[in-house]
Coordinates of C-alpha atoms in Angstrom, one line a residue:
M185 CA -24.7 -14.5 -7.3
R186 CA -25.2 -17.6 -5.3
S187 CA -29.4 -18.4 -4.2
N188 CA -30.2 -18.7 -0.9
S189 CA -31.7 -22.2 -0.6
R190 CA -33.9 -21.4 2.0
R191 CA -35.7 -18.6 0.6
H192 CA -35.1 -18.7 -3.2
T193 CA -36.7 -20.8 -5.9
G194 CA -34.8 -19.6 -8.6
R195 CA -34.0 -16.3 -10.4
R196 CA -36.3 -14.2 -12.2
A197 CA -35.2 -13.5 -15.4
L198 CA -37.1 -10.5 -15.7
L199 CA -38.1 -8.1 -12.9
T200 CA -42.2 -8.2 -13.3
G201 CA -44.8 -6.3 -11.3
I202 CA -46.3 -3.0 -11.4
G203 CA -45.5 0.0 -9.1
L204 CA -48.4 2.0 -6.9
T205 CA -48.8 3.7 -9.9
A206 CA -49.9 2.1 -13.2
M207 CA -46.6 0.4 -14.7
L208 CA -46.4 -0.3 -18.3
A209 CA -44.1 -2.2 -20.5
V210 CA -41.3 -0.3 -22.7
S211 CA -38.6 -1.3 -24.9
G212 CA -35.8 0.3 -26.5
C213 CA -32.9 0.3 -24.3
S214 CA -29.7 -0.8 -26.0
A215 CA -29.9 -5.0 -25.7
N216 CA -25.9 -4.3 -24.1
Y217 CA -27.5 -3.4 -20.9
W218 CA -29.7 -6.0 -20.2
P219 CA -28.3 -9.2 -18.5
D220 CA -29.5 -12.7 -18.3
F221 CA -30.8 -13.5 -14.6
S222 CA -31.3 -17.2 -15.4
G223 CA -27.6 -17.8 -13.9
S224 CA -25.0 -16.3 -11.9
P225 CA -24.1 -12.6 -13.3
E226 CA -21.2 -12.8 -15.1
A227 CA -17.9 -10.4 -15.4
T228 CA -18.3 -8.0 -18.5
A229 CA -16.1 -8.3 -21.2
E230 CA -16.0 -4.3 -21.6
A231 CA -13.0 -2.2 -20.4
E232 CA -13.4 -1.2 -16.7
P233 CA -14.6 2.5 -16.3
A234 CA -12.0 4.7 -15.0
E235 CA -14.7 5.0 -12.1
T236 CA -14.5 1.8 -10.6
A237 CA -10.9 0.9 -11.2
G238 CA -8.8 0.5 -8.3
L239 CA -11.8 -0.2 -5.8
A240 CA -11.6 -1.5 -2.2
P241 CA -12.7 -4.8 -1.0
V242 CA -16.7 -5.2 -1.0
P243 CA -17.4 -4.5 2.9
V244 CA -21.2 -6.6 2.7
S245 CA -21.4 -10.2 1.5
E246 CA -24.3 -11.9 0.5
A247 CA -25.2 -13.4 3.3
Q248 CA -24.7 -10.4 5.5
T249 CA -27.0 -8.7 3.0
Q250 CA -29.7 -11.5 3.5
K251 CA -29.9 -10.7 7.4
I252 CA -29.9 -7.0 6.8
I253 CA -33.0 -7.9 4.2
D254 CA -34.7 -9.8 6.6
R255 CA -34.8 -7.4 9.5
I256 CA -36.2 -4.6 7.2
A257 CA -38.7 -6.9 6.0
L258 CA -39.6 -7.6 9.7
A259 CA -39.9 -4.1 10.6
A260 CA -41.9 -3.2 7.5
A261 CA -44.4 -6.1 8.3
E262 CA -45.0 -4.9 11.9
G263 CA -45.1 -1.3 10.5
D264 CA -47.9 -2.0 7.9
E265 CA -49.7 -4.3 10.3
T266 CA -50.4 -1.6 13.1
L267 CA -49.7 1.7 11.1
D268 CA -47.4 2.8 13.9
A269 CA -44.2 4.6 12.1
A270 CA -42.1 4.3 15.2
S271 CA -42.0 0.4 14.0
I272 CA -40.0 1.3 11.3
E273 CA -37.8 4.1 12.1
S274 CA -34.8 2.4 13.1
R275 CA -34.8 0.6 9.4
F276 CA -35.9 3.4 7.2
K277 CA -35.2 7.0 6.6
G278 CA -35.4 9.9 4.2
D279 CA -38.4 9.5 1.5
A280 CA -39.3 5.7 2.5
L281 CA -39.6 6.7 5.8
A282 CA -41.9 9.6 4.8
Q283 CA -44.0 7.5 2.3
R284 CA -44.7 5.1 5.1
T285 CA -45.1 7.6 7.6
A286 CA -47.8 9.4 5.5
N287 CA -49.4 6.2 4.3
Y288 CA -49.7 4.8 8.3
K289 CA -51.1 8.4 9.0
I290 CA -53.8 8.5 6.4
R291 CA -55.3 5.0 7.0
S292 CA -55.4 5.4 10.7
A293 CA -57.7 8.2 10.2
V294 CA -59.3 7.2 6.8
P295 CA -59.6 3.1 7.2
E296 CA -61.0 2.9 3.8
Y297 CA -58.1 4.9 1.9
G298 CA -57.0 2.3 -0.8
S299 CA -53.4 2.8 -1.3
V300 CA -51.4 0.3 0.7
P301 CA -47.6 0.0 0.1
A302 CA -46.6 -3.3 -1.4
T303 CA -45.3 -5.5 1.1
I304 CA -41.7 -5.8 1.1
T305 CA -40.4 -9.5 1.7
N306 CA -37.5 -10.8 2.4
E307 CA -36.8 -12.7 -0.8
M308 CA -33.7 -11.1 -2.4
L309 CA -33.4 -11.3 -6.2
G310 CA -30.7 -11.6 -8.8
Y311 CA -29.7 -7.9 -8.6
R312 CA -27.6 -6.4 -6.1
L313 CA -24.9 -3.4 -6.1
V314 CA -22.6 -3.3 -3.0
Q315 CA -20.4 0.1 -2.8
S316 CA -16.9 -1.1 -2.5
T317 CA -15.0 1.1 0.5
E318 CA -13.0 0.5 3.5
S319 CA -14.8 3.5 5.2
W320 CA -18.2 4.8 6.0
P321 CA -21.0 5.6 4.9
R322 CA -21.6 2.3 2.9
T323 CA -24.6 2.1 0.7
L324 CA -26.1 -1.1 -1.1
F325 CA -28.8 -1.6 -3.7
V326 CA -31.1 -4.5 -3.6
T327 CA -33.8 -6.2 -5.3
V328 CA -36.7 -8.0 -3.5
A329 CA -40.0 -9.3 -4.1
S330 CA -43.2 -7.9 -2.9
E331 CA -46.7 -9.2 -2.0
A332 CA -49.4 -7.3 -3.5
G333 CA -50.7 -4.2 -2.6
T334 CA -53.9 -1.8 -3.4
D335 CA -54.1 1.3 -5.3
A336 CA -55.9 4.8 -4.2
D337 CA -59.0 3.4 -5.4
G338 CA -58.6 -0.1 -3.5
N339 CA -57.7 -2.3 -6.4
A340 CA -55.4 -5.0 -6.1
T341 CA -52.0 -4.4 -7.9
D342 CA -49.4 -7.1 -9.0
A343 CA -46.8 -7.7 -6.4
P344 CA -43.9 -5.6 -8.0
S345 CA -40.3 -6.2 -7.7
L346 CA -38.9 -3.8 -5.3
A347 CA -35.5 -1.8 -5.5
L348 CA -34.4 -0.6 -2.1
V349 CA -31.5 1.5 -1.4
L350 CA -29.7 1.1 2.0
T351 CA -27.2 2.9 3.8
Q352 CA -24.8 2.2 6.8
R353 CA -23.9 5.8 8.3
L354 CA -21.6 4.4 11.0
P355 CA -19.7 1.3 12.1
Q356 CA -22.1 -1.0 14.0
A357 CA -25.3 1.2 13.0
E358 CA -27.8 -0.3 11.1
F359 CA -28.6 -0.3 7.5
R360 CA -31.5 2.0 6.9
V361 CA -33.4 2.0 3.9
S362 CA -34.0 5.6 2.2
R363 CA -35.9 4.8 -0.9
V364 CA -38.3 2.1 -1.9
I365 CA -38.8 2.2 -5.7
A366 CA -41.3 -0.5 -7.6
L367 CA -39.4 -1.8 -11.1
R368 CA -41.7 -1.2 -14.1
G369 CA -43.2 -4.3 -15.8
G370 CA -41.4 -5.6 -18.6
L371 CA -38.3 -3.9 -18.0
E372 CA -34.9 -5.8 -17.1
M373 CA -32.1 -4.0 -14.9
P374 CA -29.0 -2.7 -16.8
K375 CA -25.8 -5.1 -17.1
A376 CA -23.6 -4.6 -14.1
A377 CA -20.6 -6.5 -12.8
P378 CA -20.9 -8.7 -9.7
A379 CA -22.0 -7.9 -6.7
E380 CA -18.9 -9.6 -5.5
E381 CA -16.6 -7.1 -7.2
G382 CA -18.3 -4.4 -5.9
T383 CA -19.3 -0.7 -7.3
A384 CA -18.6 2.9 -7.2
L385 CA -21.0 5.9 -6.1
L386 CA -20.7 8.3 -8.3
S387 CA -20.4 11.9 -7.8
D388 CA -23.6 14.3 -8.5
D389 CA -21.5 16.3 -11.2
I390 CA -19.5 13.7 -13.3
E391 CA -19.4 14.6 -16.7
S392 CA -19.2 11.2 -18.6
L393 CA -23.0 10.2 -18.5
V394 CA -25.8 11.4 -21.3
L395 CA -26.8 13.8 -17.8
K396 CA -25.0 14.5 -14.6
P397 CA -26.9 12.8 -11.9
A398 CA -27.6 16.2 -10.1
D399 CA -29.6 17.3 -13.5
V400 CA -31.8 14.1 -13.7
G401 CA -34.5 14.2 -11.4
A402 CA -34.7 18.1 -12.3
A403 CA -35.0 17.4 -15.9
Y404 CA -37.8 14.6 -15.6
A405 CA -39.7 17.3 -12.9
A406 CA -39.7 19.9 -15.8
I407 CA -41.1 17.2 -18.3
L408 CA -43.4 16.4 -15.6
Q409 CA -45.0 19.9 -15.2
G410 CA -44.5 21.1 -18.7
G411 CA -45.2 17.7 -20.9
A412 CA -43.2 15.7 -22.9
D413 CA -42.5 18.2 -25.6
V414 CA -40.5 20.3 -23.2
A415 CA -36.8 20.7 -24.1
E416 CA -35.7 18.8 -20.8
A417 CA -37.2 15.4 -22.6
E418 CA -35.1 15.1 -25.6
P419 CA -32.7 12.8 -23.7
F420 CA -35.1 10.4 -22.1
D421 CA -37.1 7.9 -23.6
L422 CA -40.9 8.1 -22.6
T423 CA -42.3 5.3 -24.3
D424 CA -45.1 4.3 -21.8
D425 CA -44.0 6.6 -19.2
P426 CA -45.9 5.5 -15.9
L427 CA -46.6 9.4 -15.0
L428 CA -47.3 11.5 -17.8
D429 CA -50.9 10.6 -18.4
S430 CA -51.9 10.8 -14.6
Y431 CA -49.6 13.4 -12.9
G432 CA -48.4 16.7 -13.4
K433 CA -49.3 18.8 -16.2
A434 CA -51.6 15.8 -17.1
W435 CA -53.3 16.0 -13.7
A436 CA -54.0 19.8 -13.8
D437 CA -55.4 19.7 -17.3
Q438 CA -57.6 17.0 -16.7
A439 CA -58.5 18.3 -13.3
K440 CA -59.7 21.9 -15.2
E441 CA -61.5 19.9 -17.8
K442 CA -63.7 18.0 -15.3
S443 CA -64.3 21.5 -13.2
D444 CA -65.0 23.5 -16.7
A445 CA -67.7 20.4 -17.4
D446 CA -69.0 20.9 -14.0
E447 CA -69.4 24.7 -14.5
K448 CA -67.3 25.6 -11.5
T449 CA -64.5 28.3 -11.4
Q450 CA -61.9 26.6 -9.4
S451 CA -58.0 27.0 -10.8
Y452 CA -55.6 24.0 -11.0
S453 CA -51.9 24.1 -11.2
V454 CA -48.9 22.0 -10.7
S455 CA -45.6 22.5 -9.8
V456 CA -42.6 19.8 -9.7
A457 CA -39.2 19.7 -8.6
Q458 CA -36.4 17.6 -7.6
G459 CA -36.3 16.7 -3.7
E460 CA -33.8 17.4 -1.1
E461 CA -32.7 13.9 -0.2
P462 CA -29.5 13.2 -1.6
I463 CA -29.2 11.5 -4.9
V464 CA -27.6 8.0 -5.2
S465 CA -25.7 7.1 -7.9
F466 CA -24.1 3.8 -8.8
S467 CA -21.8 2.8 -11.5
T468 CA -22.9 -0.5 -13.0
G469 CA -19.3 -1.3 -13.9
A470 CA -20.5 -2.3 -17.2
G471 CA -21.5 1.3 -18.5
G472 CA -23.5 4.1 -17.3
A473 CA -25.3 4.5 -14.0
L474 CA -28.0 3.8 -11.9
I475 CA -29.6 7.0 -10.5
A476 CA -32.1 6.8 -7.7
T477 CA -33.8 10.4 -6.6
T478 CA -37.2 11.6 -5.7
V479 CA -39.2 14.3 -7.5
L480 CA -41.9 16.2 -5.3
E481 CA -45.2 17.2 -7.3
S482 CA -47.2 19.9 -5.8
Q483 CA -51.0 19.8 -7.0
V484 CA -52.9 23.0 -6.3
V485 CA -56.5 23.6 -6.2
D486 CA -57.7 27.0 -5.8
S487 CA -60.9 28.6 -5.7
A488 CA -59.7 31.5 -7.7
G489 CA -62.1 34.0 -6.0
G490 CA -65.3 32.2 -7.1
R491 CA -67.8 30.6 -5.0
Y492 CA -66.8 26.6 -5.3
K493 CA -64.3 26.4 -2.9
P494 CA -62.1 23.3 -2.6
Q495 CA -63.0 20.5 0.3
A496 CA -60.5 19.4 2.6
E497 CA -61.4 15.7 3.6
G498 CA -60.4 12.2 4.1
A499 CA -56.4 12.0 3.1
V500 CA -56.1 15.6 2.8
S501 CA -57.7 16.3 5.9
A502 CA -55.7 13.2 8.0
L503 CA -52.3 14.9 6.6
S504 CA -52.9 18.9 7.2
G505 CA -55.6 19.0 10.2
L506 CA -57.8 21.0 7.7
T507 CA -61.4 20.1 7.3
G508 CA -64.3 21.7 5.2
Q509 CA -63.9 24.4 2.4
Q510 CA -61.0 26.1 1.6
D511 CA -59.6 28.8 -0.5
K512 CA -57.0 26.6 -1.5
I513 CA -55.4 23.3 -1.1
V514 CA -52.1 22.0 -1.8
R515 CA -51.3 18.5 -2.4
Q516 CA -47.9 16.8 -2.2
V517 CA -46.8 13.8 -3.9
A518 CA -43.4 12.5 -3.7
H519 CA -42.1 10.3 -6.5
Q520 CA -39.4 7.9 -5.5
M521 CA -37.6 7.2 -9.0
L522 CA -34.9 4.8 -10.4
F523 CA -33.2 5.9 -13.6
F524 CA -30.6 4.4 -15.8
V525 CA -28.5 7.0 -17.2
P526 CA -26.0 5.6 -20.2
N527 CA -22.5 7.2 -21.0
K528 CA -22.3 9.9 -23.9
E529 CA -20.6 7.5 -26.1
D530 CA -23.6 4.8 -25.7
G531 CA -26.2 6.9 -27.5
S532 CA -28.9 5.4 -25.9
K533 CA -31.3 7.8 -23.8
I534 CA -32.3 7.7 -20.4
Q535 CA -34.8 5.2 -18.8
L536 CA -37.2 5.3 -16.1
L537 CA -36.8 2.0 -14.7
G538 CA -39.2 2.3 -11.6
V539 CA -41.0 4.7 -9.6
T540 CA -43.2 4.6 -6.2
S541 CA -45.9 7.7 -5.9
E542 CA -47.6 8.7 -2.5
L543 CA -49.3 11.7 -1.1
V544 CA -47.1 12.7 1.7
G545 CA -48.4 16.3 2.6
A546 CA -51.0 18.6 2.3
G547 CA -51.8 22.0 3.4
N548 CA -53.3 25.1 1.9

């Protein structure tokens, strides 16, 4: 892929940065899947997978992609500054829109709220997948640079590289971002055929992968809810997993431990499930698939009939309208996730390449 001399200062050999949650480097992926970003992508010498054979011409060029990203970055910049979700509705949809809409609502009501989404820039990085199709909808996968944001405690984060999933539903319609995923520091993206050759979207029930795309988010949800020892964890590489220490079972255990230390009687539980937004699965053209999905986590704090009741305040009040003591409070966190799922014959495990986590709902 050629770099844009007006915007790019060079290819990044490594997609660095951390997401909106703590991101740690990980190793263990088969080296066969990692490209060298120091030059233009080369076509793989491996046999072309059946699912990508006979693809239609690629409908979106690099220059066209740049214009799309320019417009998305402008819309996001306006929304991030004004905290007005109407500013991004023509360019965002699905979980990407829900994430920013909730964040804007919280920050409008609670100015001191620390969690600020990473700024989406128009600097495309050296990784792009384009669905090869002559019809609609049309889907793109584009990596871009960001500018640093802050976490929920107000601490500055490194600027993560972002993976954007974009879809054009109909001719002449705008491409809209359905997911914005912060890529994990220390990881490189799976090897893929050049964007100019195009790629295929895979069906949710394709059998050639370690797990069917339909099952990946559900399996990870089971891990987050039950911990790394559940049976569903077997096909995953959970080395330095960025969520398991802070979300799901870990959140409930840590909250209960603190409650017990404070001699309170509140109970804590969590339920995690794959979200309802469509799964997007790209063939890399070089073996395996990139799978973007969303996992929704419901964190429940219950008074359990005792005199200590959870307080609705801050972000919870902004999203729910509740204030003061409640018998029960439920917080919903959306994890937008990107996985690399290898072919069954490869022998490698599923890798979590990136995640963006945001409080998106609350109630009782």
